[in-house]
mmCIF file of C-alpha atoms and ligand atoms in Angstrom:
data_model
loop_
_atom_site.group_PDB
_atom_site.id
_atom_site.type_symbol
_atom_site.label_atom_id
_atom_site.label_comp_id
_atom_site.label_asym_id
_atom_site.label_seq_id
_atom_site.Cartn_x
_atom_site.Cartn_y
_atom_site.Cartn_z
ATOM 1 C CA MET R 1 -56.403 27.688 81.692
ATOM 2 C CA GLN R 2 -57.137 24.843 84.130
ATOM 3 C CA ARG R 3 -57.075 21.111 83.516
ATOM 4 C CA VAL R 4 -58.045 17.954 85.422
ATOM 5 C CA ASN R 5 -55.795 14.936 85.029
ATOM 6 C CA TRP R 6 -58.488 12.240 85.099
ATOM 7 C CA LEU R 7 -56.027 9.490 86.018
ATOM 8 C CA THR R 8 -55.285 11.150 89.352
ATOM 9 C CA GLY R 9 -57.776 14.026 89.710
ATOM 10 C CA THR R 10 -54.807 16.411 89.939
ATOM 11 C CA LEU R 11 -55.521 20.006 88.915
ATOM 12 C CA GLU R 12 -53.033 21.721 86.629
ATOM 13 C CA GLY R 13 -52.742 25.295 85.440
ATOM 14 C CA SER R 14 -52.995 28.770 86.872
ATOM 15 C CA GLU R 15 -54.910 29.994 89.944
ATOM 16 C CA ILE R 16 -54.926 26.586 91.654
ATOM 17 C CA CYS R 17 -54.838 26.873 95.460
ATOM 18 C CA THR R 18 -53.411 24.146 97.685
ATOM 19 C CA SER R 19 -53.573 23.196 101.342
ATOM 20 C CA ARG R 20 -52.525 20.233 103.431
ATOM 21 C CA LYS R 21 -53.411 18.858 106.821
ATOM 22 C CA THR R 22 -50.834 17.078 108.934
ATOM 23 C CA LEU R 23 -51.585 14.734 111.796
ATOM 24 C CA GLY R 24 -50.515 17.554 114.125
ATOM 25 C CA ASP R 25 -53.203 19.812 112.592
ATOM 26 C CA ILE R 26 -56.094 17.389 113.124
ATOM 27 C CA ARG R 27 -54.928 15.187 115.991
ATOM 28 C CA PRO R 28 -57.821 16.024 118.384
ATOM 29 C CA LEU R 29 -60.290 14.597 115.855
ATOM 30 C CA PHE R 30 -59.170 11.009 116.411
ATOM 31 C CA PHE R 31 -60.554 8.685 119.065
ATOM 32 C CA ASP R 32 -57.311 7.114 120.264
ATOM 33 C CA GLN R 33 -55.358 10.060 121.642
ATOM 34 C CA ASP R 34 -52.558 7.866 123.027
ATOM 35 C CA ALA R 35 -51.924 6.440 119.562
ATOM 36 C CA ALA R 36 -52.159 9.921 118.024
ATOM 37 C CA GLN R 37 -49.597 11.349 120.474
ATOM 38 C CA ASN R 38 -47.133 8.630 119.541
ATOM 39 C CA MET R 39 -47.256 9.396 115.813
ATOM 40 C CA ASP R 40 -45.205 11.941 113.859
ATOM 41 C CA PRO R 41 -47.152 15.261 113.872
ATOM 42 C CA ALA R 42 -45.551 16.156 110.515
ATOM 43 C CA LEU R 43 -47.202 13.208 108.769
ATOM 44 C CA VAL R 44 -49.436 14.522 105.970
ATOM 45 C CA VAL R 45 -52.967 13.061 106.280
ATOM 46 C CA TYR R 46 -54.510 14.817 103.263
ATOM 47 C CA ARG R 47 -53.946 17.471 100.619
ATOM 48 C CA VAL R 48 -56.507 19.623 98.825
ATOM 49 C CA GLN R 49 -56.176 21.498 95.534
ATOM 50 C CA TRP R 50 -59.006 23.764 94.420
ATOM 51 C CA TRP R 51 -59.965 26.275 91.793
ATOM 52 C CA SER R 52 -62.141 29.270 92.713
ATOM 53 C CA PRO R 53 -63.156 30.885 89.408
ATOM 54 C CA VAL R 54 -65.245 33.430 91.357
ATOM 55 C CA PRO R 55 -64.656 35.047 94.785
ATOM 56 C CA GLU R 56 -65.728 33.153 97.909
ATOM 57 C CA LYS R 57 -69.343 33.866 98.966
ATOM 58 C CA THR R 58 -70.420 34.613 95.375
ATOM 59 C CA GLU R 59 -74.037 33.526 95.064
ATOM 60 C CA GLY R 60 -74.603 31.224 92.094
ATOM 61 C CA GLY R 61 -70.919 30.354 91.568
ATOM 62 C CA LEU R 62 -69.139 26.997 91.843
ATOM 63 C CA PHE R 63 -65.768 25.763 93.102
ATOM 64 C CA TRP R 64 -63.911 22.648 92.024
ATOM 65 C CA GLY R 65 -61.464 20.670 94.199
ATOM 66 C CA THR R 66 -59.373 17.499 94.394
ATOM 67 C CA THR R 67 -58.476 15.841 97.680
ATOM 68 C CA VAL R 68 -55.896 13.117 98.288
ATOM 69 C CA VAL R 69 -56.213 11.258 101.611
ATOM 70 C CA GLU R 70 -53.205 9.118 102.535
ATOM 71 C CA PRO R 71 -53.703 5.549 103.758
ATOM 72 C CA GLY R 72 -53.153 5.026 107.465
ATOM 73 C CA LEU R 73 -54.614 4.451 110.880
ATOM 74 C CA VAL R 74 -54.579 6.252 114.198
ATOM 75 C CA GLY R 75 -55.014 3.263 116.486
ATOM 76 C CA THR R 76 -57.708 1.432 114.525
ATOM 77 C CA GLU R 77 -59.400 4.543 113.076
ATOM 78 C CA TYR R 78 -58.798 5.344 109.428
ATOM 79 C CA PHE R 79 -57.067 8.542 108.275
ATOM 80 C CA MET R 80 -59.818 11.021 107.444
ATOM 81 C CA THR R 81 -60.579 14.619 106.527
ATOM 82 C CA HIS R 82 -61.648 17.135 109.171
ATOM 83 C CA GLY R 83 -65.242 17.179 107.936
ATOM 84 C CA HIS R 84 -67.659 20.093 107.991
ATOM 85 C CA PHE R 85 -71.194 21.364 107.678
ATOM 86 C CA HIS R 86 -71.536 24.210 105.211
ATOM 87 C CA ALA R 87 -71.773 27.676 106.800
ATOM 88 C CA LYS R 88 -74.832 28.163 104.570
ATOM 89 C CA ALA R 89 -76.152 24.846 105.807
ATOM 90 C CA ASP R 90 -78.564 24.200 102.936
ATOM 91 C CA ARG R 91 -75.768 24.159 100.325
ATOM 92 C CA THR R 92 -75.086 20.786 98.667
ATOM 93 C CA GLU R 93 -72.014 19.224 97.020
ATOM 94 C CA PHE R 94 -70.873 16.478 94.630
ATOM 95 C CA TYR R 95 -67.955 14.112 95.303
ATOM 96 C CA SER R 96 -66.627 11.518 92.871
ATOM 97 C CA THR R 97 -63.829 9.011 93.455
ATOM 98 C CA VAL R 98 -60.870 8.867 91.061
ATOM 99 C CA GLN R 99 -58.474 6.407 92.742
ATOM 100 C CA GLY R 100 -58.470 4.263 95.849
ATOM 101 C CA THR R 101 -61.155 3.097 98.237
ATOM 102 C CA GLY R 102 -62.794 4.865 101.118
ATOM 103 C CA ALA R 103 -65.959 5.983 102.777
ATOM 104 C CA LEU R 104 -67.952 9.177 102.681
ATOM 105 C CA ILE R 105 -69.290 9.665 106.212
ATOM 106 C CA LEU R 106 -72.434 11.796 106.381
ATOM 107 C CA MET R 107 -74.303 13.187 109.391
ATOM 108 C CA ASN R 108 -77.586 15.107 109.392
ATOM 109 C CA GLN R 109 -78.621 17.795 111.868
ATOM 110 C CA GLN R 110 -80.377 15.202 114.043
ATOM 111 C CA ARG R 111 -76.863 13.647 114.368
ATOM 112 C CA LYS R 112 -77.786 10.504 112.461
ATOM 113 C CA THR R 113 -74.581 9.265 110.767
ATOM 114 C CA TRP R 114 -74.287 6.911 107.805
ATOM 115 C CA MET R 115 -71.695 6.117 105.122
ATOM 116 C CA GLU R 116 -71.353 5.533 101.406
ATOM 117 C CA GLU R 117 -68.559 3.362 100.012
ATOM 118 C CA MET R 118 -66.147 5.141 97.706
ATOM 119 C CA SER R 119 -64.374 3.381 94.822
ATOM 120 C CA PRO R 120 -63.178 4.624 91.420
ATOM 121 C CA GLY R 121 -66.150 6.173 89.592
ATOM 122 C CA SER R 122 -68.508 6.329 92.580
ATOM 123 C CA LEU R 123 -70.552 9.519 92.532
ATOM 124 C CA HIS R 124 -71.923 11.031 95.741
ATOM 125 C CA HIS R 125 -74.427 13.798 96.365
ATOM 126 C CA ILE R 126 -74.128 15.491 99.748
ATOM 127 C CA PRO R 127 -77.621 16.632 100.750
ATOM 128 C CA PRO R 128 -78.384 20.001 102.394
ATOM 129 C CA HIS R 129 -77.817 20.299 106.173
ATOM 130 C CA THR R 130 -75.430 17.309 106.128
ATOM 131 C CA ALA R 131 -71.883 17.192 107.526
ATOM 132 C CA HIS R 132 -69.372 15.297 105.365
ATOM 133 C CA ARG R 133 -66.012 13.670 105.986
ATOM 134 C CA VAL R 134 -63.957 11.160 103.945
ATOM 135 C CA ALA R 135 -61.905 8.251 105.330
ATOM 136 C CA ASN R 136 -59.356 6.218 103.382
ATOM 137 C CA THR R 137 -60.127 2.533 104.035
ATOM 138 C CA GLY R 138 -57.555 1.199 101.557
ATOM 139 C CA THR R 139 -53.810 0.704 101.364
ATOM 140 C CA SER R 140 -53.125 3.338 98.675
ATOM 141 C CA ALA R 141 -53.939 7.058 98.467
ATOM 142 C CA LEU R 142 -57.619 7.933 97.976
ATOM 143 C CA HIS R 143 -58.189 10.614 95.317
ATOM 144 C CA PHE R 144 -61.591 12.271 94.898
ATOM 145 C CA VAL R 145 -62.922 15.329 93.120
ATOM 146 C CA ALA R 146 -65.557 17.695 94.516
ATOM 147 C CA CYS R 147 -67.787 20.485 93.248
ATOM 148 C CA TRP R 148 -69.589 22.872 95.622
ATOM 149 C CA PRO R 149 -71.283 26.288 95.646
ATOM 150 C CA SER R 150 -68.984 29.280 96.129
ATOM 151 C CA ASP R 151 -71.265 30.644 98.867
ATOM 152 C CA ALA R 152 -71.360 27.350 100.858
ATOM 153 C CA GLY R 153 -68.544 28.229 103.275
ATOM 154 C CA TYR R 154 -67.346 26.004 106.134
ATOM 155 C CA ASP R 155 -68.627 25.352 109.639
ATOM 156 C CA TYR R 156 -65.749 23.431 111.234
ATOM 157 C CA ASP R 157 -66.628 24.453 114.802
ATOM 158 C CA GLU R 158 -69.577 22.127 115.159
ATOM 159 C CA ILE R 159 -67.380 19.151 114.198
ATOM 160 C CA ARG R 160 -64.520 20.328 116.399
ATOM 161 C CA LYS R 161 -66.889 20.601 119.371
ATOM 162 C CA ASN R 162 -69.237 17.639 118.958
ATOM 163 C CA GLY R 163 -67.714 15.483 116.210
ATOM 164 C CA PHE R 164 -69.715 12.990 114.206
ATOM 165 C CA SER R 165 -71.968 10.583 116.119
ATOM 166 C CA ALA R 166 -70.134 7.569 114.640
ATOM 167 C CA ARG R 167 -66.547 6.706 113.722
ATOM 168 C CA LEU R 168 -65.045 4.433 111.097
ATOM 169 C CA PHE R 169 -62.735 1.790 112.566
ATOM 170 C CA SER R 170 -60.790 -1.037 110.969
ATOM 171 C CA ILE R 171 -62.140 -4.176 112.653
ATOM 172 C CA TYR R 172 -60.395 -7.378 111.558
ATOM 173 C CA GLY R 173 -59.167 -5.344 108.564
ATOM 174 C CA ARG R 174 -62.657 -4.223 107.483
ATOM 175 C CA PRO R 175 -64.321 -0.823 107.881
ATOM 176 C CA LEU R 176 -67.038 -0.703 110.517
ATOM 177 C CA LEU R 177 -69.008 2.426 111.404
ATOM 178 C CA VAL R 178 -69.319 2.426 115.183
ATOM 179 C CA ASP R 179 -71.944 4.574 116.915
ATOM 180 C CA GLY R 180 -71.073 6.515 119.988
ATOM 181 C CA ASN R 181 -69.908 10.015 120.632
ATOM 182 C CA SER R 182 -66.931 10.491 122.852
ATOM 183 C CA GLY R 183 -67.688 14.222 122.958
ATOM 184 C CA ARG R 184 -64.626 14.769 120.818
ATOM 185 C CA ALA R 185 -64.548 15.086 117.067
HETATM 186 C C1 M6P B 1 -63.376 18.444 99.444
HETATM 187 C C2 M6P B 1 -64.299 19.636 99.509
HETATM 188 C C3 M6P B 1 -63.540 20.827 100.075
HETATM 189 C C4 M6P B 1 -62.922 20.444 101.421
HETATM 190 C C5 M6P B 1 -62.028 19.220 101.275
HETATM 191 C C6 M6P B 1 -61.420 18.728 102.587
HETATM 192 O O1 M6P B 1 -62.400 18.695 98.500
HETATM 193 O O2 M6P B 1 -65.406 19.355 100.320
HETATM 194 O O3 M6P B 1 -64.426 21.914 100.222
HETATM 195 O O4 M6P B 1 -62.180 21.529 101.941
HETATM 196 O O5 M6P B 1 -62.810 18.160 100.718
HETATM 197 O O6 M6P B 1 -62.375 18.577 103.612
HETATM 198 P P1 M6P B 1 -62.329 19.468 104.954
HETATM 199 O O7 M6P B 1 -62.570 20.906 104.521
HETATM 200 O O8 M6P B 1 -63.437 18.919 105.787
HETATM 201 O O9 M6P B 1 -60.983 19.318 105.543
HETATM 202 ZN ZN1 ZN B 2 -68.434 20.679 101.759
#
């Protein structure tokens, strides 16, 4: 039996998997490497819980997950998830925000990047062939739920190599998506 706590998005029950990413795990993704080097690598940037009711790669199945992104900045860039295209690139996904404020950053295969604001209740459809990453633009933890096909898989390499074509910075305390690819993620 699995349950969602709708106040927090937290998953409870059996067969729930968990993972976490520390700053040390995802440091190369951030623009300001000097700032990143001077921060504690053990700092947790985000945690994921998910339920896989069917094996990975099952055609026609679905997975459910909850992600909590901590508030914070590396230099002036918001804490964010790694971000990925799906390995089966035409697979889509839903995100919905439970707590906090943030931004869903989307990039198509032509490397056009745009964002959708996330706030409690916001519902987001990630189109096919579109990379997705979430940044926490607030001062408290950002909790969102996700649902995606069990055969979607992950292509992290493309993001690791070429990043997104725009980054979300805090400029005078407000989120601003800034174009420009440093060649890093
Ligand atoms: C959401 C879903 C998961 C994903 C997680 C973290 O919960 O999209 O599939 O793993 O966010 O994102 P990433 O895999 O890019 O670190
Ligand atoms: Zn995805």
